[in-house]
């Protein structure tokens, strides 16, 4: 089972990629998107979103990292794709799935799913400009408002020369509302001849098995699930059981301690912990009341103390129930 860590704007940054790949089980990461509006972008833009470029496009623990580009102009994207490759990126990924209104208003992300020809032109321009030994992948949703163009969009991308296609099994308007329509991935898989990666609502080993059975996908991509269950990749591979609530608390403290002296990140840690808890609510009933109890916390030391106290409380509960 090959597992890719999904790009999540404002969440799956360099530090989170480092931390989650250290836990293990992740085979590749895709960065937050690099917005392409002019050409060429300076190298500092690529390095800011993908510091791993300075490490042969690998995380500290050896996991390959692929730069993702977002934009609407084929020539600009092609030029910047080649620049990213020359800087060392592990291939190029193209974003046709971002649902953000600000992105879609500037004709980027999921809004391009209304126009299969535009997808074809972008992918072809990038593929033609990037040396053949490097992967050019794309990520889509099933459509913008509906799924009527899902197969046509996938075919346009495949015929333009993409190496592989990741599919988030919802439309833009469906957002993240359950369920993910894995059966639509199967329709796409049957219509194209490149590897298809399934994404959406994979939170457990059982989810992964069901997704693969229904979709017929080649590989999996996890996003929110990897934050709800930090060792999800290992759990999907049967390496270890999903972390308990106590283990999640310990992981959050480890992350806190790891980042507190890095690039003045400490002051942002209370907000990051609250953000993380929003995802953990998807799998742990304990996460919501804990989130409510820490909402007002602004100071890093206070947040760290509360995390440590919560761990002690969980350990005490476990002893009582022994």
Coordinates of C-alpha atoms in Angstrom, one line a residue:
X1 CA 0.0 0.0 0.0
X2 CA 1.5 3.3 -1.1
X3 CA 0.2 6.3 0.9
X4 CA 0.6 10.0 0.0
X5 CA 0.1 12.7 2.5
X6 CA -2.3 15.2 0.9
X7 CA -1.6 18.9 0.4
X8 CA -3.7 20.9 2.9
X9 CA -3.4 24.7 2.6
X10 CA -2.5 26.3 6.0
X11 CA -2.2 22.9 7.7
X12 CA 0.2 20.5 6.1
X13 CA 3.2 22.8 6.1
X14 CA 6.9 21.9 6.3
X15 CA 6.9 21.3 10.0
X16 CA 3.8 19.1 10.0
X17 CA 5.2 17.1 7.1
X18 CA 8.4 16.5 9.1
X19 CA 6.6 15.5 12.2
X20 CA 4.1 13.1 10.5
X21 CA 6.7 11.4 8.3
X22 CA 8.8 10.8 11.4
X23 CA 5.9 8.8 12.9
X24 CA 6.1 6.7 9.8
X25 CA 4.1 4.9 7.1
X26 CA 3.9 7.9 4.6
X27 CA 5.5 7.2 1.3
X28 CA 5.2 10.7 -0.3
X29 CA 4.2 14.2 0.6
X30 CA 2.7 16.9 -1.6
X31 CA 3.3 20.5 -0.6
X32 CA 0.7 23.3 -0.1
X33 CA 0.2 24.9 -3.5
X34 CA 2.6 27.4 -5.0
X35 CA 0.4 30.1 -6.6
X36 CA 1.6 30.8 -10.2
X37 CA 0.5 34.2 -11.6
X38 CA 3.6 35.3 -13.4
X39 CA 6.9 33.8 -14.6
X40 CA 9.3 32.9 -13.4
X41 CA 8.8 32.8 -9.7
X42 CA 12.0 33.4 -7.6
X43 CA 13.5 30.3 -6.0
X44 CA 12.8 31.7 -2.6
X45 CA 9.1 31.1 -3.2
X46 CA 9.6 27.4 -3.8
X47 CA 12.0 27.1 -0.9
X48 CA 9.6 28.8 1.5
X49 CA 6.8 26.3 0.8
X50 CA 9.2 23.4 0.3
X51 CA 12.3 23.7 2.4
X52 CA 12.9 20.0 1.7
X53 CA 14.3 21.1 -1.7
X54 CA 17.5 21.8 0.2
X55 CA 17.5 18.1 1.3
X56 CA 17.1 16.5 -2.2
X57 CA 13.4 17.0 -1.9
X58 CA 13.1 14.7 1.1
X59 CA 11.9 15.2 4.6
X60 CA 14.4 14.8 7.4
X61 CA 13.3 11.1 7.5
X62 CA 13.7 10.4 3.8
X63 CA 10.2 10.8 2.5
X64 CA 10.0 12.3 -1.0
X65 CA 8.2 15.6 -1.3
X66 CA 6.5 16.8 -4.5
X67 CA 5.8 20.5 -5.2
X68 CA 2.3 21.4 -6.1
X69 CA 1.5 24.3 -8.5
X70 CA -1.8 26.1 -8.9
X71 CA -2.8 28.5 -11.6
X72 CA -4.6 28.9 -14.9
X73 CA -2.0 29.9 -17.5
X74 CA -0.4 26.8 -19.2
X75 CA 2.8 28.6 -20.2
X76 CA 3.4 30.1 -16.8
X77 CA 2.8 26.8 -15.1
X78 CA 5.0 25.0 -17.5
X79 CA 7.9 27.5 -16.9
X80 CA 7.6 27.3 -13.2
X81 CA 7.2 23.5 -13.2
X82 CA 10.6 23.3 -15.0
X83 CA 12.1 25.7 -12.5
X84 CA 10.8 23.6 -9.6
X85 CA 12.3 20.5 -11.2
X86 CA 15.7 22.2 -11.6
X87 CA 15.5 23.1 -7.9
X88 CA 15.1 19.4 -7.1
X89 CA 11.4 18.7 -6.7
X90 CA 10.3 15.1 -6.7
X91 CA 8.1 15.6 -9.7
X92 CA 5.3 18.2 -10.1
X93 CA 1.7 18.1 -8.9
X94 CA -1.1 20.3 -10.4
X95 CA -3.9 21.5 -8.2
X96 CA -7.4 21.2 -9.8
X97 CA -9.2 20.6 -6.5
X98 CA -8.8 23.5 -4.2
X99 CA -12.3 24.6 -3.1
X100 CA -11.3 28.0 -1.6
X101 CA -13.4 30.9 -2.9
X102 CA -10.4 33.3 -3.3
X103 CA -8.6 30.7 -5.4
X104 CA -11.6 29.9 -7.5
X105 CA -12.4 33.6 -8.1
X106 CA -9.0 33.9 -9.7
X107 CA -9.7 30.9 -11.9
X108 CA -7.5 28.4 -10.0
X109 CA -8.2 25.1 -8.3
X110 CA -11.6 23.4 -8.6
X111 CA -13.2 26.1 -10.8
X112 CA -11.1 24.6 -13.7
X113 CA -13.1 21.4 -13.4
X114 CA -15.8 23.3 -15.4
X115 CA -13.4 23.3 -18.4
X116 CA -11.8 20.0 -19.5
X117 CA -10.0 21.6 -22.4
X118 CA -8.3 24.0 -19.9
X119 CA -7.2 21.0 -17.8
X120 CA -5.8 19.4 -20.9
X121 CA -3.9 22.4 -22.0
X122 CA -2.3 23.0 -18.6
X123 CA -1.2 19.4 -18.1
X124 CA 0.1 19.1 -21.7
X125 CA 2.1 22.3 -21.4
X126 CA 3.7 21.2 -18.1
X127 CA 4.3 17.6 -19.4
X128 CA 5.9 18.9 -22.5
X129 CA 8.2 21.2 -20.5
X130 CA 9.2 18.8 -17.8
X131 CA 11.8 16.1 -18.6
X132 CA 10.1 12.8 -19.2
X133 CA 11.9 11.1 -16.3
X134 CA 10.0 13.3 -13.8
X135 CA 6.4 12.6 -12.7
X136 CA 3.7 15.1 -13.5
X137 CA 0.6 14.3 -11.4
X138 CA -2.7 16.1 -10.9
X139 CA -5.3 16.3 -8.1
X140 CA -9.0 16.8 -8.9
X141 CA -12.4 16.6 -7.2
X142 CA -15.3 14.9 -8.9
X143 CA -16.5 18.3 -10.3
X144 CA -17.4 21.8 -9.3
X145 CA -21.2 21.9 -8.8
X146 CA -21.9 18.3 -10.0
X147 CA -20.2 15.2 -11.3
X148 CA -21.2 15.5 -15.0
X149 CA -17.7 16.2 -16.2
X150 CA -15.8 13.9 -13.8
X151 CA -14.8 11.3 -16.4
X152 CA -14.2 13.8 -19.2
X153 CA -11.9 15.8 -16.9
X154 CA -9.9 12.7 -15.9
X155 CA -9.6 11.7 -19.5
X156 CA -8.4 15.2 -20.5
X157 CA -5.7 15.0 -17.8
X158 CA -4.6 11.5 -18.7
X159 CA -4.6 12.2 -22.5
X160 CA -2.4 15.3 -21.9
X161 CA 0.3 13.0 -20.5
X162 CA -0.1 13.1 -16.7
X163 CA 1.7 10.3 -14.9
X164 CA -1.0 9.7 -12.2
X165 CA -4.2 11.2 -10.9
X166 CA -5.4 11.8 -7.4
X167 CA -9.1 12.0 -6.9
X168 CA -10.9 13.6 -3.9
X169 CA -14.2 11.8 -4.2
X170 CA -16.4 14.8 -3.7
X171 CA -17.4 17.9 -5.8
X172 CA -16.2 21.4 -4.8
X173 CA -19.7 22.2 -3.6
X174 CA -19.9 19.1 -1.5
X175 CA -16.8 20.3 0.4
X176 CA -16.0 17.7 3.0
X177 CA -19.5 16.5 3.7
X178 CA -19.8 12.8 4.0
X179 CA -19.9 10.5 2.2
X180 CA -17.0 10.4 -0.2
X181 CA -18.2 8.8 -3.4
X182 CA -15.6 6.1 -3.9
X183 CA -17.6 4.4 -6.6
X184 CA -17.0 7.4 -8.8
X185 CA -13.3 6.8 -8.5
X186 CA -13.9 3.4 -10.0
X187 CA -15.7 5.0 -13.0
X188 CA -12.7 7.2 -13.5
X189 CA -10.2 4.3 -13.0
X190 CA -12.0 2.3 -15.7
X191 CA -11.9 5.3 -18.1
X192 CA -8.2 6.1 -18.0
X193 CA -5.0 4.1 -18.2
X194 CA -2.8 5.9 -15.6
X195 CA -2.6 5.1 -11.9
X196 CA -5.4 6.6 -9.8
X197 CA -5.0 7.6 -6.1
X198 CA -8.1 7.7 -4.0
X199 CA -8.7 10.5 -1.4
X200 CA -11.5 11.3 0.9
X201 CA -12.9 9.8 4.2
X202 CA -10.1 7.5 4.9
X203 CA -9.8 7.4 8.7
X204 CA -9.2 3.8 9.6
X205 CA -7.9 0.5 8.3
X206 CA -11.4 -0.6 7.5
X207 CA -12.0 2.6 5.6
X208 CA -8.9 2.0 3.5
X209 CA -9.9 -1.6 2.7
X210 CA -13.4 -0.5 1.7
X211 CA -12.1 2.4 -0.4
X212 CA -9.7 0.2 -2.3
X213 CA -12.4 -2.5 -2.9
X214 CA -15.0 0.0 -4.1
X215 CA -12.8 2.3 -6.0
X216 CA -10.3 -0.2 -7.5
X217 CA -7.7 2.5 -6.9
X218 CA -3.9 1.9 -7.2
X219 CA -2.9 3.9 -4.1
X220 CA -4.3 6.0 -1.3
X221 CA -4.0 9.7 -0.2
X222 CA -4.8 10.8 3.3
X223 CA -5.3 14.3 4.6
X224 CA -7.7 15.1 7.4
X225 CA -7.4 11.5 8.6
X226 CA -3.7 11.9 9.2
X227 CA -4.4 14.8 11.6
X228 CA -7.3 13.0 13.3
X229 CA -5.1 9.9 13.8
X230 CA -1.4 11.0 13.5
X231 CA -0.2 7.4 13.0
X232 CA -2.9 6.7 10.4
X233 CA -0.5 5.6 7.7
X234 CA 1.0 2.9 9.9
X235 CA -2.5 1.9 11.0
X236 CA -3.6 1.5 7.4
X237 CA -0.6 -0.7 6.7
X238 CA -1.4 -2.9 9.8
X239 CA 1.9 -1.9 11.4
X240 CA 0.3 -0.6 14.6
X241 CA -3.0 0.2 16.2
X242 CA -4.4 3.8 15.8
X243 CA -3.3 6.1 18.6
X244 CA -5.5 6.4 21.6
X245 CA -6.7 9.7 23.0
X246 CA -3.8 9.6 25.5
X247 CA -1.3 9.0 22.8
X248 CA -2.7 11.9 20.8
X249 CA -2.2 14.2 23.7
X250 CA 1.3 12.9 24.0
X251 CA 1.9 13.5 20.3
X252 CA 0.6 17.1 20.5
X253 CA 2.9 17.8 23.4
X254 CA 5.8 16.3 21.5
X255 CA 5.0 18.5 18.5
X256 CA 4.7 21.5 20.8
X257 CA 8.1 20.8 22.4
X258 CA 9.7 20.2 19.1
X259 CA 8.6 23.5 17.6
X260 CA 8.8 25.8 20.6
X261 CA 12.3 27.0 19.7
X262 CA 12.1 26.8 15.9
X263 CA 11.8 30.1 13.9
X264 CA 9.8 31.8 16.7
X265 CA 6.9 29.3 16.2
X266 CA 6.1 29.0 19.8
X267 CA 3.7 31.9 19.9
X268 CA 1.6 30.2 17.3
X269 CA 1.4 26.9 19.0
X270 CA -1.9 27.4 21.0
X271 CA -3.6 28.2 17.7
X272 CA -2.0 25.1 16.0
X273 CA -3.1 22.8 18.8
X274 CA -6.7 24.1 18.6
X275 CA -6.6 23.6 14.8
X276 CA -5.3 20.1 15.3
X277 CA -8.1 19.3 17.8
X278 CA -10.7 20.3 15.2
X279 CA -9.5 17.4 13.1
X280 CA -9.1 15.0 16.1
X281 CA -12.8 15.6 16.8
X282 CA -13.5 13.5 13.7
X283 CA -12.2 10.3 15.5
X284 CA -12.1 11.1 19.2
X285 CA -15.1 12.1 21.3
X286 CA -12.7 13.5 23.9
X287 CA -11.3 16.1 21.5
X288 CA -14.3 18.4 21.4
X289 CA -14.7 19.0 25.2
X290 CA -10.9 19.4 25.4
X291 CA -11.0 21.9 22.6
X292 CA -13.8 23.9 24.4
X293 CA -11.7 23.9 27.5
X294 CA -8.6 25.4 25.8
X295 CA -10.3 27.9 23.4
X296 CA -9.5 30.9 25.5
X297 CA -5.8 30.0 25.9
X298 CA -3.4 32.3 24.1
X299 CA -0.1 31.8 26.0
X300 CA 2.1 28.8 24.9
X301 CA 3.1 27.9 28.5
X302 CA -0.5 27.7 29.6
X303 CA -1.3 25.4 26.6
X304 CA 1.6 23.2 27.4
X305 CA 0.6 22.9 31.0
X306 CA -3.0 22.0 30.1
X307 CA -1.7 19.3 27.6
X308 CA 0.4 17.8 30.4
X309 CA -2.4 17.9 32.9
X310 CA -4.8 16.2 30.5
X311 CA -2.3 13.4 30.0
X312 CA -2.0 12.9 33.8
X313 CA -5.8 12.8 34.0
X314 CA -6.0 10.1 31.3
X315 CA -3.3 8.0 33.0
X316 CA -5.2 8.3 36.3
X317 CA -8.4 7.2 34.7
X318 CA -6.6 4.2 33.2
X319 CA -5.3 3.2 36.6
X320 CA -8.8 3.4 38.2
X321 CA -10.2 1.2 35.5
X322 CA -7.5 -1.5 35.8

